[in-house]
Amino acid sequence: MASTLLEHTREAHEEVERLERAIVIDFRTEAVTHKERLLQNHRVNRMLDETAKKSKKLRSVYEDSDDVRKEEIAALGGGHNVFSAYYDRLKEVRDYHKLYPGFHAPSADDFLAPFKADAPLEFSGEEANGRFLDLHGLHHTFQNSAFGRQLDYIVYLSQLADFASIPRDKKFSKGYSEYLSVLLEYLQRFHSRVKPIVFMETIVKKADDEFEEQWSAGVIPGWEDKGVRATALTGEGIVDVETFASPLELEAIGADAIKVALGKMGLKQGGTEEQRRDRLWAIRGKSLAEVDKKHFAKGAAPAAGPEEATKREESAKAVARLEGLAERLLEHLAAVVSATKGNVEKKATLSLAELEAEAEEDDDFVEEEEEEEEEVYNPLKLPLGWDGKPIPYWLYKLHGLNLEFTCEICGNYSYWGRRAYERHFKEFRHQHGMRCLKIPNTKAFAEVTTIADALLLHRALEAKKEGKWDRVTDEEYEDADGNVYNKKTYEDLRKQGLI
């Protein structure tokens, strides 16, 4: 019955207990695949949300701000008319069941059925059920924006959290703030889909608290001055222009040093080397506050007064806060970012058919767990295949891996199988041995494995190259038909009666 506040309270307690038991039972079942783990986490998350909702309701009931609970408990006693109160309550129960005939409290299975039903997972094809990030749109935005640059997708993933490398004068633009907002929105949404039982509010609050401490201490990389550039011309990378007598002397420190000094002071770094030198020379005898604002990069000029300085600091703090929160979320998703980079590299080497086959296997993806290496039974000492197990014996015989080839030039090193033996002539070990013998490793020395044969062949090739006359091989003869032979061939054919 749900006609009284106390009955509503009892029913809420019962539902909370049912949800708690269901969560424990669900976690006792081990989810093997990645998709099963995601579905389990989403089921538990729905039950946790309902538990929190019921708990808030119970808390408001026990606070009893309107004294309804207190009055209902007092009415149960009935004062002096106990039996009258009892029969009034009994009549109320009967009237309720007449109004709702056949009504029964739902069973545990009926109550939990909506929570146990698996909701469809909302992931794009590139995300592969939450295994990878899909940042192609943000990568395109980064490449085509003033604050970004042209780079490959995998490089973009590696430098995604490196906000300090972006020039600060380009961070105050509206496009950069929108880029950070879109990145944050995607990361938060992806995090809630992949890790639904991890509270995003806790992560954001902790990141904000740490950011406030670091901002007050001035230790955030790239924002040490809190967005308000100091007017003093001192610090690392700053060139003391007063020590130079002319622009030509200033040019002697090098173009790179001049460019670094201009960047440290917030001055424009474009133009030719002479223009950059003259721009740096123009601040001689001045503080940054006295330098003409046309020499400064956008948003880098010193504040004209306290109000402008405060406004600039607030703007810089807003940008730095977005960067800090994005870095924190990327830390929580570090494993997914690393898997995404690996997937990009892998897809670059696969064919279309292999990509389609892999997409079909995504649902059955099982995360690899570190296991102790088991000892492989290999009494014949066969080579191991790609799966770490010995290859079949027939394959071992087919490739001739039972045949040993020894190369004296390689230090009597043994090569098993004809393929390995033929390949070793182009490898470093054989090439090094030939260099030690001061013999060029050309095609003429293929299949030569002994030092004596190599030296003999080398001397023969050198003698032929020097042009020495060899009567047996170089003297020519002509038969009656006009065919030309060397002496040895001519004598052999004549003795056989062929010419």
mmCIF file of C-alpha atoms in Angstrom, residues 30 105 155 163 195 222 246-247 266 299 304 358 372 383:
data_model
loop_
_atom_site.group_PDB
_atom_site.id
_atom_site.type_symbol
_atom_site.label_atom_id
_atom_site.label_comp_id
_atom_site.label_asym_id
_atom_site.label_seq_id
_atom_site.Cartn_x
_atom_site.Cartn_y
_atom_site.Cartn_z
ATOM 1 C CA GLU A 30 33.037 -11.247 -14.464
ATOM 2 C CA ALA A 105 3.855 -5.023 -4.828
ATOM 3 C CA VAL A 155 51.632 13.492 -34.031
ATOM 4 C CA PHE A 163 49.385 23.398 -24.638
ATOM 5 C CA LYS A 195 33.699 5.119 -17.355
ATOM 6 C CA GLY A 222 53.440 29.252 -19.696
ATOM 7 C CA SER A 246 75.191 50.021 -32.507
ATOM 8 C CA PRO A 247 72.726 47.731 -34.315
ATOM 9 C CA GLY A 266 56.280 39.860 -26.329
ATOM 10 C CA GLY A 299 47.709 40.560 -26.743
ATOM 11 C CA ALA A 304 48.133 50.339 -19.507
ATOM 12 C CA GLU A 358 38.933 -6.390 -37.612
ATOM 13 C CA GLU A 372 53.279 -15.702 -16.614
ATOM 14 C CA PRO A 383 62.076 -22.619 -34.399
#
